[in-house]
Amino acid sequence: MHLDFGAVLTPQYAHWILWGAATSAALFLSSWVLAFASAAVLVAIGSAPFRGARWAVAGFVAYHRNIPMLVQIFVWYFAVPQLLPEPLTRWVNSHNSEFIFAMIALFLNAAAYMSEDMRSGLRALPPAQMEAGRALGLSYLQTMRDVLLPQAVRAALPALVNQSLSLFKATSLAMAVGVAEMTYTSRQVENETYRTFETFAIASLFYVTLSFAIMALGAWADRRNLRAAGH
Amino acid sequence: MQDILDILRDYGLLLAVGQFPDGPIGGLALTLILAVTGLTVSFPLSVLIGVGRTSHHPAIAWTCTAFVTLVRALPLLMLIFWAYFVVPLIIGRTVSALTTVICALVVYETAYLAEVVRAAILALPKGQTEASRSLGLSASQTLRDVILPQALFNAIPSILNQFISLVKNTSVAYIISVSELTYSAYQINAQLMTKPLQVYLILAAIYFIICFSLSRLVRLVEKRIDASRKAPVAAGSAA
């Protein structure tokens, strides 16, 4: 097999690949931030002493855990616009609707999984912490935000890193609705150049490098955590 | 609601079994076939790799760890594209999209299942190996007759959870036009044009029913296993 990376890295194709890389990164970072924040909100709601709130969160989590990510993207991209008011649909369509809907589907799914991880982190804490916070005059939300959640996140860190890795890999599914992220653009380059090995090698290198970076970040945070805990 | 019932009446059979028996099998039946085949083929491989990761030979342990780490770092979609390219090179002829997807799913699942097997082996108390070796069993006998039977039994819930995620992962076969459940729904949506909400709600509901009931089943199995591990071992029964 004769390899020729030059045929794939001409200025035009290199530009496509870089564009794909940037889109993948943007999709991952924006959905990660939204997912993390929503997961914290979901945990706070789900731990509130109201049965209705708990059930709503449990239903949200069950929906996102039992349906394939790809189908969730389709639901947002194909089905939900039918329910949205006309002006909103028009606005989304003129602002890269593929990216927006894929991002919403990705972040909601990751939020469901992350909230489960944070919840088990929360369960590992002694219940007296909530009582102590309340006794000191903090409200339920303040105790949650300033006392319990930071500890729960720290306890759930390894699981949250795994979730982040899944989220990063799931961004590749956005190609199914035409988001020009890495998988999509590399397939385009492959279609034009017929250089299958070279193109997929570059795309795979991108995914492996960033995945390893996420894993390494997780390992580093874990070590720091253990040191902080005095082990 | 009426729309949903109409779609189910007109296209229910297509969603369930595809063109079968007049054409190739598809729909939900193909989704389940993909998932069961994927688990059946990847299970023995994952036991090999999972055991390999706990091996004392550095070369074996390193190779297995590298395989698992690399596969976990790649999206499933990327593996499917690689399989499209690599499998024909290995066997010397072109293969169908279905075979391609099965190969990619097997590689992906093997890496994740190997982690399950490894975790189950490491979770057993060290005394098990020591006791078995001091009774005169060889290292391979210890693994085969003492460690693996217990580890794999304890891992049953995790293996079933992995099967659920496999059922969901088969939907990615849509990308290369394998007519499983997601692709069938996509085709129905393309024919109807005006009913995406109804079609995709049906699709989501089918996956939900399957995966949710499976996850309930896993919880039941988990309870049974926990109970059997806590129960005192009856005289003469294998541990």
XYZ file of C-alpha atoms in Angstrom:
470
model
C 0.000 0.000 0.000
C 1.409 3.343 -1.037
C 0.659 6.112 1.439
C 0.351 9.701 0.329
C -0.698 12.114 3.055
C 0.136 15.010 0.741
C -2.910 14.200 -1.402
C -5.150 14.638 1.635
C -3.419 17.683 3.108
C -3.677 20.057 0.157
C -4.740 23.563 1.266
C -8.400 22.918 0.406
C -8.711 19.533 2.151
C -6.589 20.629 5.105
C -9.018 23.499 5.506
C -11.989 21.083 5.530
C -10.304 18.868 8.111
C -9.434 21.805 10.361
C -12.971 23.103 10.032
C -14.257 19.672 11.077
C -11.907 19.595 14.053
C -13.006 23.054 15.181
C -16.696 22.144 14.816
C -16.243 18.924 16.806
C -14.449 20.830 19.539
C -17.106 23.569 19.614
C -19.891 20.985 19.740
C -18.188 19.135 22.586
C -17.327 22.198 24.682
C -20.722 23.897 24.350
C -22.696 20.745 25.113
C -20.352 19.815 27.978
C -20.810 23.156 29.749
C -24.595 23.035 29.302
C -24.709 19.382 30.373
C -22.683 19.948 33.519
C -24.788 22.917 34.614
C -28.066 21.133 33.840
C -26.918 18.000 35.664
C -26.313 20.050 38.822
C -29.785 21.587 38.489
C -31.325 18.143 37.919
C -29.647 16.771 41.045
C -30.879 19.690 43.115
C -34.444 19.203 41.826
C -34.287 15.416 42.104
C -33.156 15.533 45.738
C -35.827 18.027 46.770
C -38.397 16.685 49.212
C -41.238 16.705 46.655
C -42.334 13.456 45.043
C -43.416 15.203 41.812
C -39.972 16.743 41.317
C -38.246 13.433 41.883
C -40.511 11.675 39.376
C -39.979 14.347 36.742
C -36.201 13.981 37.027
C -36.448 10.161 37.039
C -38.553 10.315 33.850
C -36.076 12.674 32.190
C -33.198 10.363 33.044
C -35.080 7.227 31.922
C -35.928 8.783 28.531
C -32.316 9.699 27.836
C -30.826 6.422 29.075
C -33.099 4.095 27.153
C -33.094 5.646 23.689
C -30.087 5.639 21.340
C -28.214 8.948 21.112
C -28.695 8.971 17.342
C -32.473 8.688 17.722
C -32.440 11.533 20.250
C -30.652 13.682 17.676
C -33.287 12.745 15.079
C -36.108 13.582 17.481
C -34.663 17.073 17.955
C -33.740 17.652 14.350
C -36.739 16.135 12.547
C -39.597 15.948 15.065
C -39.330 18.864 17.499
C -39.411 21.642 14.827
C -42.964 20.454 14.058
C -43.939 21.569 17.576
C -42.054 24.865 17.687
C -43.767 28.149 16.816
C -43.100 29.269 13.246
C -40.874 32.331 14.024
C -38.614 30.290 16.294
C -38.200 27.576 13.636
C -37.308 30.240 11.093
C -34.719 31.770 13.443
C -33.130 28.371 14.170
C -33.091 27.462 10.480
C -31.203 30.612 9.631
C -28.681 29.993 12.448
C -27.152 26.603 11.616
C -30.089 24.519 12.844
C -28.120 21.259 12.477
C -25.547 22.402 15.000
C -28.117 23.809 17.434
C -30.375 20.744 17.470
C -27.458 18.313 17.672
C -26.036 20.331 20.562
C -29.362 20.303 22.430
C -29.727 16.525 21.988
C -26.130 15.917 23.079
C -26.242 18.131 26.143
C -29.596 16.838 27.403
C -28.388 13.251 27.075
C -25.107 13.950 28.848
C -26.968 15.922 31.553
C -29.121 12.874 32.318
C -26.087 10.601 32.731
C -24.034 13.184 34.660
C -26.912 13.874 37.038
C -27.034 10.151 37.864
C -23.305 10.203 38.620
C -23.599 13.311 40.785
C -26.564 11.780 42.581
C -24.544 8.721 43.573
C -21.757 11.097 44.639
C -24.323 12.880 46.789
C -25.521 9.648 48.340
C -21.972 8.954 49.521
C -22.113 12.076 51.734
C -23.385 11.845 55.316
C -26.967 13.226 55.547
C -25.904 15.339 58.534
C -24.255 17.739 56.066
C -27.616 18.947 54.802
C -28.917 19.246 58.358
C -25.786 21.127 59.436
C -26.073 23.514 56.481
C -29.723 24.182 57.236
C -29.021 24.587 60.962
C -26.404 27.244 60.132
C -29.121 29.234 58.387
C -28.391 28.350 54.734
C -31.378 27.697 52.501
C -31.938 24.319 50.794
C -30.543 25.667 47.515
C -27.534 27.336 49.180
C -26.665 24.160 51.077
C -26.978 22.192 47.847
C -24.905 24.609 45.789
C -22.186 25.582 48.260
C -21.848 22.542 50.496
C -23.157 19.322 48.975
C -22.713 19.571 45.190
C -18.994 20.502 45.228
C -18.303 17.421 47.329
C -20.615 15.230 45.233
C -18.860 16.316 42.037
C -15.492 15.507 43.557
C -16.699 12.067 44.628
C -18.193 11.411 41.197
C -15.170 12.673 39.272
C -14.055 9.376 37.662
C -17.594 8.694 36.430
C -17.962 12.279 35.183
C -14.726 11.977 33.203
C -16.070 8.787 31.582
C -19.273 10.652 30.703
C -17.242 13.478 29.179
C -15.404 10.957 27.031
C -18.709 9.430 25.868
C -20.028 12.894 25.079
C -16.935 13.732 23.051
C -17.255 10.532 21.018
C -21.010 11.049 20.588
C -20.387 14.377 18.816
C -19.484 12.242 15.760
C -23.161 11.227 15.489
C -24.048 14.825 14.615
C -22.849 14.031 11.089
C -26.130 12.113 10.602
C -28.018 15.425 10.428
C -25.310 17.133 8.385
C -23.213 18.932 11.011
C -19.795 19.404 9.377
C -17.793 18.010 12.284
C -14.683 15.836 12.021
C -16.346 12.575 10.948
C -18.424 14.371 8.330
C -15.604 16.405 6.809
C -13.172 13.474 6.802
C -15.724 11.397 4.935
C -16.059 14.220 2.417
C -12.295 14.393 1.928
C -12.266 10.608 1.508
C -15.013 10.829 -1.130
C -13.020 13.357 -3.119
C -9.516 11.892 -2.803
C -10.210 8.122 -2.468
C -7.390 8.210 0.092
C -9.310 6.155 2.665
C -6.438 5.149 4.923
C -4.832 8.600 5.081
C -8.091 10.456 5.733
C -9.370 8.110 8.429
C -5.912 7.993 10.009
C -5.967 11.778 10.399
C -9.525 11.767 11.776
C -8.726 8.901 14.157
C -5.593 10.699 15.355
C -7.775 13.694 16.193
C -10.242 11.598 18.208
C -7.559 9.546 19.962
C -5.532 12.637 20.923
C -8.488 14.469 22.443
C -9.840 11.310 24.105
C -6.435 10.693 25.695
C -6.349 14.322 26.822
C -9.723 13.867 28.547
C -8.558 10.597 30.161
C -5.297 12.236 31.313
C -7.171 15.207 32.752
C -9.369 12.776 34.656
C -6.376 10.863 36.015
C -4.721 14.133 37.089
C -7.861 15.408 38.824
C -8.219 12.040 40.525
C -4.677 12.166 41.917
C -5.121 15.734 43.133
C -8.353 14.675 44.736
C -6.747 11.814 46.619
C -3.959 14.117 47.837
C -6.469 16.711 48.982
C -8.325 14.003 50.875
C -5.063 13.192 52.687
C -4.385 9.741 51.205
C -52.678 10.003 18.167
C -54.777 8.779 15.237
C -51.737 9.439 13.023
C -49.604 7.203 15.198
C -52.107 4.360 14.989
C -52.353 4.788 11.203
C -48.576 4.651 10.833
C -48.406 1.565 13.037
C -51.130 -0.109 10.963
C -49.518 0.724 7.603
C -45.871 0.339 8.545
C -45.866 -1.749 11.725
C -44.721 -4.859 9.872
C -41.887 -2.943 8.174
C -40.737 -1.650 11.581
C -40.921 -5.131 13.075
C -39.256 -7.355 10.445
C -38.448 -5.190 7.393
C -39.199 -6.756 3.978
C -39.198 -10.266 5.443
C -40.303 -12.851 4.208
C -40.340 -11.383 0.665
C -36.983 -9.652 1.078
C -34.135 -9.273 3.559
C -34.974 -9.172 7.247
C -34.881 -5.693 8.774
C -36.458 -3.408 11.353
C -36.557 -4.359 15.019
C -35.767 -8.014 14.188
C -32.489 -7.000 12.544
C -31.659 -4.653 15.447
C -32.020 -7.569 17.865
C -30.095 -9.941 15.573
C -27.246 -7.394 15.382
C -27.176 -6.991 19.163
C -27.325 -10.733 19.939
C -24.683 -11.573 17.322
C -22.499 -8.731 18.598
C -22.680 -9.997 22.192
C -22.216 -13.664 21.264
C -19.110 -13.019 19.188
C -17.554 -10.387 21.449
C -18.063 -12.294 24.716
C -15.358 -14.986 24.221
C -12.988 -12.372 22.777
C -13.569 -10.071 25.729
C -12.812 -12.876 28.198
C -9.479 -13.435 26.424
C -8.614 -9.728 26.462
C -9.928 -9.149 29.984
C -7.811 -12.046 31.288
C -4.901 -10.789 29.162
C -5.047 -7.420 30.899
C -4.510 -9.099 34.280
C -1.644 -11.261 32.903
C 1.825 -11.189 34.474
C 3.505 -11.268 31.066
C 4.184 -7.590 30.279
C 3.847 -8.088 26.504
C 0.398 -9.700 26.780
C -0.864 -7.221 29.372
C 0.455 -4.265 27.382
C -1.067 -5.427 24.064
C -4.487 -6.024 25.610
C -4.418 -2.695 27.455
C -3.400 -0.863 24.275
C -6.274 -2.462 22.343
C -8.857 -1.528 24.978
C -7.555 2.034 25.383
C -7.400 2.670 21.646
C -10.912 1.373 20.948
C -12.335 3.337 23.879
C -10.761 6.499 22.468
C -12.528 6.196 19.084
C -16.177 6.876 18.235
C -18.086 3.782 17.067
C -18.744 5.561 13.777
C -15.011 5.818 13.119
C -14.677 2.058 13.732
C -17.451 1.416 11.220
C -15.604 3.441 8.570
C -12.383 1.606 9.400
C -14.147 -1.762 9.155
C -15.462 -0.779 5.726
C -11.858 -0.267 4.640
C -9.924 -2.892 6.600
C -12.185 -5.987 6.539
C -12.065 -6.359 2.701
C -8.265 -5.974 2.854
C -8.022 -8.816 5.372
C -10.378 -11.319 3.758
C -9.631 -10.303 0.183
C -13.138 -9.527 -1.077
C -15.762 -6.848 -0.555
C -18.275 -7.428 2.229
C -21.835 -6.230 2.813
C -22.673 -3.237 4.989
C -24.252 -5.686 7.446
C -20.995 -7.621 7.905
C -19.118 -4.339 8.242
C -21.380 -3.177 11.046
C -21.155 -6.513 12.874
C -17.334 -6.402 12.731
C -17.248 -2.837 14.067
C -19.761 -3.607 16.829
C -17.791 -6.702 17.870
C -14.511 -4.763 18.141
C -16.198 -1.933 20.076
C -18.096 -4.255 22.437
C -15.059 -6.466 23.023
C -13.129 -3.512 24.438
C -15.922 -2.502 26.825
C -16.784 -6.084 27.858
C -13.092 -6.810 28.460
C -13.136 -4.012 31.044
C -16.144 -5.650 32.709
C -14.388 -9.033 32.810
C -11.183 -7.473 34.146
C -13.029 -5.575 36.875
C -14.836 -8.778 37.904
C -11.542 -10.697 38.114
C -9.869 -7.947 40.165
C -12.883 -7.775 42.490
C -12.331 -11.356 43.697
C -10.331 -11.660 46.925
C -6.684 -12.574 46.369
C -7.076 -15.515 48.737
C -8.983 -17.380 46.018
C -5.923 -17.623 43.788
C -3.584 -18.303 46.699
C -5.802 -21.057 48.109
C -6.204 -22.692 44.721
C -2.468 -22.584 43.954
C -1.581 -23.963 47.388
C -3.981 -26.848 46.741
C -1.770 -27.742 43.801
C -3.807 -26.352 40.881
C -1.787 -24.816 38.055
C -2.193 -21.154 37.092
C -4.397 -22.012 34.108
C -6.491 -24.470 36.152
C -6.948 -21.783 38.806
C -8.118 -19.329 36.180
C -10.441 -21.791 34.449
C -11.942 -23.605 37.420
C -11.777 -21.080 40.262
C -11.462 -17.477 39.096
C -13.450 -17.241 35.857
C -16.581 -19.141 36.998
C -16.974 -16.763 39.950
C -15.909 -13.596 38.131
C -18.188 -14.168 35.131
C -21.134 -15.070 37.379
C -20.693 -11.846 39.360
C -20.360 -9.920 36.088
C -23.727 -11.057 34.674
C -25.512 -7.752 35.497
C -22.710 -5.692 33.924
C -22.710 -7.934 30.847
C -26.471 -7.447 30.485
C -26.027 -3.674 30.872
C -23.461 -3.867 28.109
C -26.064 -5.681 25.988
C -28.504 -2.789 26.508
C -25.906 -0.314 25.328
C -25.233 -2.625 22.364
C -28.929 -2.539 21.396
C -28.704 1.261 21.378
C -25.410 1.252 19.474
C -26.851 -0.825 16.617
C -28.741 2.323 15.581
C -25.453 3.693 14.211
C -25.771 1.096 11.405
C -28.231 3.603 9.935
C -25.275 5.686 8.724
C -24.231 3.013 6.215
C -27.832 2.157 5.261
C -28.268 -1.146 7.081
C -32.056 -1.482 7.281
C -32.347 -1.946 11.034
C -34.982 -0.201 13.159
C -33.668 3.388 12.924
C -33.120 3.136 9.175
C -36.620 1.684 8.681
C -38.121 4.614 10.577
C -36.062 7.011 8.484
C -37.419 5.403 5.308
C -40.997 5.606 6.562
C -40.465 9.262 7.416
C -39.100 9.903 3.925
C -42.188 8.273 2.373
C -44.704 10.129 4.537
C -42.866 13.479 4.368
C -45.225 15.315 6.731
C -45.241 13.198 9.896
C -41.713 13.304 11.393
C -42.986 13.878 14.939
C -45.195 10.795 14.891
C -42.639 8.550 13.181
C -39.781 9.468 15.511
C -41.979 9.229 18.606
C -42.840 5.656 17.589
C -39.154 4.923 17.012
C -38.156 6.368 20.397
C -40.982 4.473 22.115
C -39.894 1.112 20.651
C -36.308 1.562 21.844
C -37.554 2.801 25.215
C -39.786 -0.227 25.794
C -37.005 -2.674 24.934
C -34.173 -0.998 26.837
C -36.306 -0.062 29.853
C -37.645 -3.609 30.280
C -34.140 -5.013 29.849
C -32.806 -2.665 32.527
C -35.577 -3.791 34.914
C -34.594 -7.382 34.184
C -30.971 -6.536 34.996
C -32.025 -5.126 38.355
C -33.925 -8.345 39.105
C -30.944 -10.510 38.152
C -28.686 -8.298 40.257
C -30.866 -8.859 43.325
C -30.901 -12.629 42.770
C -27.119 -12.707 42.412
C -26.585 -10.567 45.503
C -28.899 -12.844 47.459
C -27.169 -16.007 46.273
C -23.766 -14.583 47.201
C -24.912 -13.712 50.705
C -26.612 -17.062 51.278
C -24.524 -19.638 53.169
C -22.902 -22.114 50.766
C -24.721 -25.444 50.994
C -22.546 -28.471 51.634
C -21.219 -30.019 48.453
C -22.248 -27.183 46.121
C -19.594 -25.516 43.998
C -18.558 -22.094 45.260
